CSV table of C-alpha atoms in Angstrom, one decimal:
chain,number,residue,atom,x,y,z
A,215,MET,CA,104.2,118.0,86.7
A,216,VAL,CA,102.9,114.0,85.9
A,217,VAL,CA,99.8,114.7,84.2
A,218,MET,CA,101.6,116.4,81.8
A,219,ASP,CA,104.0,114.4,81.6
A,220,VAL,CA,101.8,111.4,80.8
A,221,LEU,CA,99.4,113.5,78.6
A,222,ASP,CA,102.4,113.9,76.4
A,223,VAL,CA,103.7,109.9,76.0
A,224,ILE,CA,100.8,109.4,76.0
A,225,MET,CA,99.6,112.3,72.8
A,226,ASN,CA,103.1,111.1,70.9
A,227,ALA,CA,102.3,107.2,71.0
A,228,PRO,CA,102.0,105.8,66.8
A,229,THR,CA,98.7,104.2,66.9
A,230,GLU,CA,100.3,100.7,66.1
A,231,ASP,CA,102.0,101.2,69.1
A,232,PRO,CA,100.3,103.3,71.9
A,233,ALA,CA,101.4,103.6,75.5
A,234,TRP,CA,100.7,101.2,78.2
A,235,GLY,CA,101.6,101.8,81.8
A,236,LEU,CA,105.3,100.5,82.1
A,237,ARG,CA,105.9,102.6,79.0
A,238,ILE,CA,104.0,105.7,80.0
A,239,CYS,CA,106.6,105.2,83.2
A,240,ASP,CA,110.3,105.1,81.4
A,241,ALA,CA,109.0,107.3,79.0
A,242,THR,CA,107.5,109.8,81.9
A,243,GLY,CA,110.6,108.9,84.0
A,244,HIS,CA,108.2,108.5,87.2
A,245,GLY,CA,107.6,106.2,89.4
A,246,SER,CA,104.4,103.4,89.2
A,247,GLY,CA,103.3,104.5,92.1
A,248,THR,CA,102.4,108.6,90.5
A,249,VAL,CA,101.5,107.6,86.8
A,250,TYR,CA,98.9,105.1,88.1
A,251,PRO,CA,96.5,107.0,90.1
A,252,ALA,CA,97.1,109.9,87.2
A,253,LEU,CA,96.0,107.2,84.6
A,254,ASP,CA,92.7,106.9,87.1
A,255,ARG,CA,92.4,110.6,87.2
A,256,LEU,CA,92.6,111.4,83.7
A,257,LEU,CA,89.7,108.3,83.1
A,258,LYS,CA,87.9,110.0,85.7
A,259,ALA,CA,88.0,113.2,83.5
A,260,GLY,CA,87.6,111.5,80.3
A,261,TRP,CA,90.4,112.9,78.9
A,262,ILE,CA,91.6,109.4,78.2
A,263,GLY,CA,90.2,105.9,76.9
A,264,ASP,CA,91.9,102.9,77.2
A,265,ARG,CA,91.8,99.1,75.6
A,266,TRP,CA,92.7,96.1,76.2
A,267,GLU,CA,95.1,94.3,74.5
A,268,GLU,CA,92.8,91.9,71.8
A,269,PRO,CA,93.4,88.9,72.1
A,270,PRO,CA,95.2,88.3,75.0
A,271,PRO,CA,99.0,86.9,74.1
A,272,PRO,CA,99.2,83.3,75.4
A,273,ASP,CA,102.6,84.5,77.0
A,274,ARG,CA,102.1,87.3,79.3
A,275,PRO,CA,99.0,89.1,80.5
A,276,ALA,CA,97.6,91.1,78.0
A,277,ARG,CA,98.3,95.4,78.6
A,278,ARG,CA,96.5,98.1,79.0
A,279,PHE,CA,96.7,100.5,76.4
A,280,TYR,CA,95.3,104.3,76.3
A,281,SER,CA,95.1,106.9,74.3
A,282,ILE,CA,93.3,110.1,74.2
A,283,THR,CA,90.3,111.7,73.6
A,284,SER,CA,89.0,114.4,71.8
A,285,ALA,CA,88.1,116.4,75.7
A,286,GLY,CA,91.6,116.1,76.1
A,287,ARG,CA,92.9,116.6,73.2
A,288,ALA,CA,91.1,120.3,73.9
A,289,GLY,CA,91.6,119.9,77.4
A,290,TYR,CA,96.0,119.8,77.0
A,291,GLN,CA,96.0,122.6,74.7
A,292,GLU,CA,94.2,124.5,77.2
A,293,ALA,CA,96.5,123.7,80.1
A,294,LEU,CA,99.7,124.8,78.0
A,295,THR,CA,98.2,128.1,76.5
A,296,ALA,CA,97.5,128.6,79.6
A,297,ARG,CA,100.9,127.4,81.2
A,298,ALA,CA,103.1,129.4,78.5
A,299,GLY,CA,100.6,132.7,79.2
A,300,ARG,CA,102.1,131.8,83.1
A,301,ARG,CA,105.5,132.2,82.2
A,302,ARG,CA,105.6,134.7,80.3
A,303,ALA,CA,103.9,136.5,83.2
A,304,TRP,CA,106.7,135.3,85.3
A,305,THR,CA,109.5,136.3,83.1
A,306,ALA,CA,108.4,140.1,82.3
A,307,ARG,CA,107.9,140.2,86.1
A,308,SER,CA,111.0,138.9,87.0
A,309,PRO,CA,113.5,141.5,87.8
A,310,LEU,CA,116.6,139.2,86.0
A,311,THR,CA,114.6,139.8,82.5
A,312,GLU,CA,115.1,143.9,83.5
A,313,GLU,CA,117.5,145.7,81.4
A,314,PRO,CA,120.0,147.5,84.3
A,315,ALA,CA,119.7,151.0,85.1
A,316,ARG,CA,122.3,153.5,83.6
B,238,MET,CA,148.9,79.6,74.3
B,239,THR,CA,147.5,77.0,75.6
B,240,ALA,CA,143.5,77.3,75.0
B,241,SER,CA,143.1,79.1,79.0
B,242,GLN,CA,145.3,81.8,78.3
B,243,GLY,CA,143.8,82.0,75.0
B,244,SER,CA,140.1,81.8,76.9
B,245,LEU,CA,141.5,85.1,79.2
B,246,GLY,CA,142.9,86.7,76.2
B,247,LYS,CA,139.6,87.3,74.6
B,248,LEU,CA,137.4,87.2,77.8
B,249,ILE,CA,139.5,90.5,78.7
B,250,LEU,CA,139.1,92.1,75.0
B,251,PHE,CA,135.5,90.5,75.6
B,252,HIS,CA,134.6,92.4,79.3
B,253,LYS,CA,136.2,96.4,77.1
B,254,ALA,CA,134.2,95.7,74.1
B,255,ALA,CA,131.0,94.5,76.9
B,256,HIS,CA,131.7,97.6,78.7
B,257,ASP,CA,131.9,100.3,76.1
B,258,PHE,CA,128.7,98.8,75.2
B,259,LEU,CA,127.0,97.7,78.7
B,260,ASP,CA,127.3,100.4,82.5
B,261,ARG,CA,129.2,98.2,84.7
B,262,GLN,CA,126.9,96.0,86.8
B,263,HIS,CA,125.5,94.8,83.2
B,264,THR,CA,129.0,93.9,82.3
B,265,SER,CA,129.6,91.9,85.1
B,266,VAL,CA,126.6,89.2,83.3
B,267,ALA,CA,128.0,89.8,80.0
B,268,VAL,CA,131.2,88.6,81.1
B,269,HIS,CA,129.7,86.1,82.7
B,270,ALA,CA,127.5,85.1,79.9
B,271,ALA,CA,130.7,84.7,77.4
B,272,LEU,CA,132.7,82.8,80.2
B,273,CYS,CA,130.3,80.1,80.6
B,274,TRP,CA,130.3,80.5,76.4
B,275,LEU,CA,133.9,80.2,76.3
B,276,ALA,CA,133.6,77.0,78.8
B,277,THR,CA,131.2,75.5,76.7
B,278,THR,CA,132.7,75.3,73.5
B,279,GLU,CA,137.0,76.4,73.8
B,280,PRO,CA,138.9,72.9,73.9
B,281,PRO,CA,139.6,71.1,75.9
B,282,TYR,CA,136.2,71.9,77.8
B,283,SER,CA,134.4,70.4,74.9
B,284,GLY,CA,137.0,68.4,72.9
B,285,GLY,CA,135.2,70.5,69.7
B,286,PRO,CA,132.0,71.2,68.6
B,287,ARG,CA,128.8,70.9,70.9
B,288,PRO,CA,125.3,71.9,69.5
B,289,VAL,CA,125.3,74.5,72.1
B,290,ARG,CA,122.4,77.0,71.9
B,291,ARG,CA,123.2,80.0,70.4
B,292,LEU,CA,124.1,83.5,72.4
B,293,ARG,CA,121.4,86.1,71.5
B,294,MET,CA,123.1,89.2,71.3
B,295,PRO,CA,123.1,92.4,70.3
B,296,HIS,CA,124.1,93.7,66.5
B,297,GLU,CA,127.2,95.6,68.5
B,298,LEU,CA,128.0,93.6,71.2
B,299,GLY,CA,127.3,90.7,68.4
B,300,SER,CA,129.9,91.9,66.6
B,301,ALA,CA,132.8,92.9,68.8
B,302,VAL,CA,132.8,89.1,70.4
B,303,ALA,CA,132.6,87.7,66.5
B,304,SER,CA,135.7,89.7,65.9
B,305,THR,CA,137.6,89.5,69.4
B,306,THR,CA,137.2,85.3,69.5
B,307,GLY,CA,136.9,84.6,65.6
B,308,ALA,CA,133.7,82.7,66.0
B,309,GLY,CA,133.0,80.8,63.3
B,310,SER,CA,135.6,81.6,61.4
B,311,ASP,CA,137.9,78.2,62.1
B,312,GLY,CA,134.1,76.1,62.1
B,313,ARG,CA,134.3,74.3,64.6
B,314,THR,CA,133.0,76.7,67.1
B,315,PRO,CA,129.1,77.3,66.6
B,316,ALA,CA,128.8,81.2,64.6
B,317,ILE,CA,127.7,83.9,67.1
B,318,SER,CA,123.7,84.5,66.0
B,319,VAL,CA,123.8,88.2,65.7
B,320,LEU,CA,120.4,89.2,66.6
B,321,SER,CA,118.7,92.6,67.0
B,322,LEU,CA,117.7,92.4,70.7
B,323,THR,CA,118.4,95.9,73.3
B,324,SER,CA,120.3,95.6,76.0
B,325,GLU,CA,117.4,95.0,77.9
B,326,GLU,CA,117.3,91.7,76.5
B,327,ILE,CA,120.6,90.4,77.0
B,328,VAL,CA,120.9,90.8,80.3
B,329,TRP,CA,117.6,89.4,81.1
B,330,GLN,CA,119.1,86.1,78.6
B,331,ALA,CA,122.2,86.7,80.6
B,332,SER,CA,121.0,87.0,84.6
B,333,ASP,CA,121.0,84.8,87.4
B,334,ARG,CA,119.7,81.5,86.4
B,335,SER,CA,118.6,81.6,82.4
B,336,ILE,CA,122.9,82.0,81.7
B,337,TRP,CA,122.5,77.8,82.3
B,338,GLN,CA,119.1,77.7,79.8
B,339,MET,CA,121.7,79.7,77.6
B,340,MET,CA,123.7,77.2,78.0
B,341,LEU,CA,121.8,74.4,77.0
B,342,PRO,CA,121.8,72.2,74.3
B,343,GLU,CA,119.1,72.9,71.0
B,344,GLY,CA,117.4,70.4,72.3
B,345,ARG,CA,116.8,70.8,75.5
B,346,ALA,CA,116.9,74.9,75.7
B,347,ARG,CA,113.7,74.5,73.3
B,348,SER,CA,111.4,71.1,75.0
B,349,ARG,CA,112.2,73.5,78.0
B,350,PRO,CA,111.1,77.3,78.2
B,351,LEU,CA,112.7,79.5,80.1
B,352,PRO,CA,111.6,80.0,84.0
B,353,GLU,CA,110.3,82.9,85.2
B,354,ARG,CA,112.6,84.6,87.9
B,355,GLN,CA,112.2,83.3,91.2
B,356,GLY,CA,111.9,88.2,92.5
B,357,ALA,CA,108.6,87.8,90.4
B,358,VAL,CA,107.0,85.7,93.4
B,359,SER,CA,107.5,88.1,96.0
B,360,ALA,CA,106.8,91.2,93.5
B,361,ARG,CA,103.7,90.0,92.0
B,362,ARG,CA,102.6,88.9,95.9
B,363,LEU,CA,103.2,92.8,96.3
B,364,THR,CA,101.0,93.1,93.2
B,365,ARG,CA,97.8,91.4,93.7
B,366,THR,CA,97.9,92.9,98.0
B,367,ALA,CA,98.5,96.2,96.1
B,368,ALA,CA,95.2,95.1,94.1
B,369,PHE,CA,93.9,94.0,97.1
B,370,LEU,CA,93.9,97.3,98.9
B,371,ALA,CA,93.1,99.1,95.9
B,372,GLY,CA,89.9,98.0,96.4
B,373,ARG,CA,87.0,96.0,93.5
B,374,LYS,CA,86.4,99.8,92.1
B,375,HIS,CA,90.1,99.1,90.6
B,376,GLU,CA,89.7,95.4,90.3
B,377,ARG,CA,91.2,95.3,86.9
B,378,LEU,CA,94.3,97.1,87.7
B,379,ARG,CA,95.0,93.7,89.1
B,380,ASP,CA,96.1,92.2,85.5
B,381,GLU,CA,97.0,95.8,84.7
B,382,TRP,CA,99.9,95.9,87.1
B,383,LEU,CA,100.8,92.3,86.2
B,384,SER,CA,101.9,92.9,82.6
B,385,HIS,CA,104.0,95.9,84.2
B,386,LEU,CA,105.8,93.3,85.8
B,387,ALA,CA,105.9,91.3,82.8
B,388,GLY,CA,108.1,93.8,80.9
B,389,GLU,CA,108.7,94.8,77.9
B,390,ASN,CA,109.7,91.5,75.9
B,391,GLY,CA,106.6,89.9,78.9
B,392,ARG,CA,110.0,87.5,80.3
B,393,GLY,CA,109.5,89.7,83.0
B,394,LEU,CA,111.5,93.3,84.5
B,395,LEU,CA,114.8,92.5,86.5
B,396,ARG,CA,114.2,91.5,89.5
B,397,LYS,CA,114.8,95.1,91.8
B,398,ASP,CA,112.9,96.7,88.7
B,399,GLN,CA,110.4,94.0,89.9
B,400,TYR,CA,110.0,94.9,93.1
B,401,ARG,CA,110.7,99.0,93.1
B,402,ALA,CA,107.5,98.5,90.4
B,403,ALA,CA,105.3,96.4,93.4
B,404,CYS,CA,106.0,99.5,96.0
B,405,GLY,CA,104.8,101.2,94.0
B,406,PHE,CA,102.1,99.9,93.4
B,407,LEU,CA,101.1,99.4,96.9
B,408,MET,CA,101.6,103.5,97.1
B,409,ALA,CA,99.4,103.9,93.8
B,410,ALA,CA,96.5,101.3,95.0
B,411,VAL,CA,96.7,103.6,98.9
B,412,CYS,CA,96.5,106.9,96.9
B,413,LEU,CA,93.8,105.3,95.1
B,414,ARG,CA,92.0,103.9,98.3
B,415,LEU,CA,92.0,107.5,99.8
B,416,HIS,CA,90.8,109.8,96.8
B,417,ASP,CA,88.2,106.7,96.7
B,418,ALA,CA,86.7,108.0,99.8
B,419,ALA,CA,87.4,111.9,99.9
B,420,GLU,CA,85.5,111.5,96.8
B,421,LEU,CA,83.0,109.7,99.6
B,422,ALA,CA,83.6,112.3,101.3
B,423,TRP,CA,82.5,115.1,98.8
B,424,GLN,CA,79.2,113.2,98.2
B,425,PRO,CA,76.7,115.1,100.6
B,426,LEU,CA,78.1,118.5,100.3
B,427,ASP,CA,77.4,117.7,96.2
B,428,ALA,CA,75.0,116.9,96.4
B,429,ILE,CA,73.5,120.5,98.5
B,430,LEU,CA,75.8,122.2,95.7
B,431,ALA,CA,73.7,120.3,92.6
B,432,SER,CA,70.5,120.9,94.3
B,433,ARG,CA,68.8,124.8,93.9
B,434,PHE,CA,67.1,124.0,97.1
B,435,LEU,CA,69.3,123.2,99.6
B,436,SER,CA,72.1,126.1,98.0
B,437,GLY,CA,69.0,128.4,98.9
B,438,LEU,CA,68.3,126.5,102.0
B,439,LEU,CA,72.4,126.5,103.3
B,440,VAL,CA,72.1,130.1,102.5
B,441,TRP,CA,69.3,131.9,103.6
B,442,GLY,CA,68.5,129.5,106.2
B,443,PRO,CA,71.9,130.6,108.5
B,444,VAL,CA,71.0,134.8,106.7
B,445,ILE,CA,67.4,134.4,108.3
B,446,VAL,CA,68.8,133.1,112.0
B,447,MET,CA,70.7,135.8,112.5
B,448,ILE,CA,67.5,137.7,111.2
B,449,ILE,CA,65.9,136.9,113.9
B,450,ALA,CA,68.2,136.9,116.8
B,451,ILE,CA,69.5,140.3,116.0
B,452,VAL,CA,65.6,141.1,116.0
B,453,HIS,CA,64.9,139.4,118.9
B,454,HIS,CA,68.1,140.3,120.9
B,455,ASP,CA,68.0,144.2,119.9
B,456,GLY,CA,64.5,145.4,117.4
B,457,ARG,CA,63.7,146.0,114.7
B,458,TRP,CA,66.1,149.6,115.1
B,459,GLY,CA,69.1,147.0,115.8
B,460,LEU,CA,68.8,145.2,112.4
B,461,VAL,CA,68.4,148.9,111.0
B,462,ALA,CA,72.1,148.8,112.7
B,463,ASP,CA,73.7,145.5,111.7
B,464,ILE,CA,72.3,144.5,108.1
B,465,ALA,CA,76.0,144.8,107.3
B,466,ASP,CA,76.1,141.0,109.4
B,467,PRO,CA,73.4,139.6,107.2
B,468,LEU,CA,74.3,140.8,104.4
B,469,ALA,CA,78.1,139.7,104.8
B,470,LEU,CA,77.5,136.1,105.9
B,471,GLY,CA,74.7,135.4,103.0
B,472,THR,CA,77.8,137.3,100.6
B,473,PHE,CA,80.6,134.3,102.0
B,474,LEU,CA,78.4,131.1,101.6
B,475,SER,CA,76.6,133.1,98.3
B,476,VAL,CA,80.1,132.4,97.0
B,477,ALA,CA,81.6,129.5,99.3
B,478,ILE,CA,78.6,127.9,97.2
B,479,HIS,CA,79.7,129.0,93.5
B,480,ARG,CA,83.4,128.5,94.1
B,481,GLY,CA,82.5,124.9,95.9
B,482,ARG,CA,81.0,124.2,92.4
B,483,LYS,CA,82.9,125.1,90.0
B,484,ARG,CA,86.2,123.7,91.6
B,485,ARG,CA,83.9,120.4,91.7
B,486,GLY,CA,82.1,120.7,88.2
B,487,ILE,CA,78.9,121.5,89.3
B,488,LYS,CA,76.6,123.2,86.8
B,489,LEU,CA,72.6,123.5,87.8
B,490,ARG,CA,70.7,123.0,85.4
B,491,LYS,CA,68.6,125.9,83.9
B,492,PRO,CA,64.9,126.2,85.4
B,493,GLY,CA,62.0,124.7,82.9
B,494,PRO,CA,59.5,127.1,80.9
B,495,ARG,CA,56.8,126.8,83.8
B,496,ARG,CA,53.0,124.7,82.8
B,497,SER,CA,50.4,127.3,81.3
B,498,GLY,CA,48.3,125.2,84.6
B,499,GLU,CA,50.1,125.5,87.9
C-alpha cells in the first residue's frame, strides 16, 4: 500500500536529513505518479507536514521536506494495529493454518 | 609491450574491476571513461604527464584502477583521487558529454562547470506541462518536481530516469486534477450532510411525499397497511446520511443551549 510505505519512509527519516520526493520514490520503490498524489492526500489529512529547504541552494531548486505530525503518527499506529488484527483474523480462518484431521 | 598494448591490458583489467562493482550498462560507460583517461595520460598519446583533471571514482573502483594501472606509482601519470562517491555520481560523471569535461585541464574544467543533461530540457518541459495540468491549487509542485529532476547531487538524474519521473508527474497531475474535480462534485452533498436541517429535509421530504401519495391513493387504511414502505425509505435515507457523514469525516455540531427569551 503506497500510503503506508510513504508514511514508513517519512517516519524513519532522520531529523537532520528529512525525506523529500525523490528519496521517498527511491525508498518505497513506487513511481512519482503514485507517490505525489499520496503525499498530497496525507498533507490534506494533516498526517504529514511540509517545509521548504532554507536557505534555497544556489545551484539547484529547493527541496520540499516532509515530516510526520502527531496526528499522522497516531493514525499510522492505528492503521498498523488494524492491519495486524485483520491479518490475525485471516490467518486464523485460513485452511492452511488448520491442523490436519487425524 | 608497447604503450597501446599496455593500455589494452589495463583496460581489460579495469573492465573486470568495474564489472564487479557496477552493472553492465554502467560498466561500459565507466570503461569509456577509463579509455579516455588512458588516452590522455598514457604515452605516446600525451608524451608525458599532462595536467588532466583528476578522475573521480568511488573508493573500490578507484583502488581497483590504481592497482591495475599503477597510476601515480611511476610519478609520470597523475594519481587517481579516491573519493567516497556513490556509483550514481561516477556514472553521471562518466556518461554523456561530461566525460569530455572530465578530461579538460584543471583550469578549464574549473572555469567551465559541468553542463546540464540535454535530456533535461524535454523532461523539464513535460514537468512544466504536468504542473500546469495540476492547476493553480498545486502551484508549488512545479518547484518540487524540478528539484526531483535535479536528483540527489543537484546535477540531474540520468536521462531515462528524468523521462520516467516526468511521465509520473503527468500521471500525478491528472490524478490530482481528478481528485480536485471529485472534491468539487462532493461540495453540494457535503453541505447537505453538514447541515442538520438539510439532512432532515432529505430524510423527511421523500417520506412525507410517500405518505401523502399512499393516503391519496389508498386512503388512511391504506397507510396503515403500507406503513412499512415509508418506514423503510426513512431508515434507508437515515443510514445513508449517517454513513455519508462518517465517510466524509463530517461531524455535526451539538445544538447549543436555547436562549431563555425564546
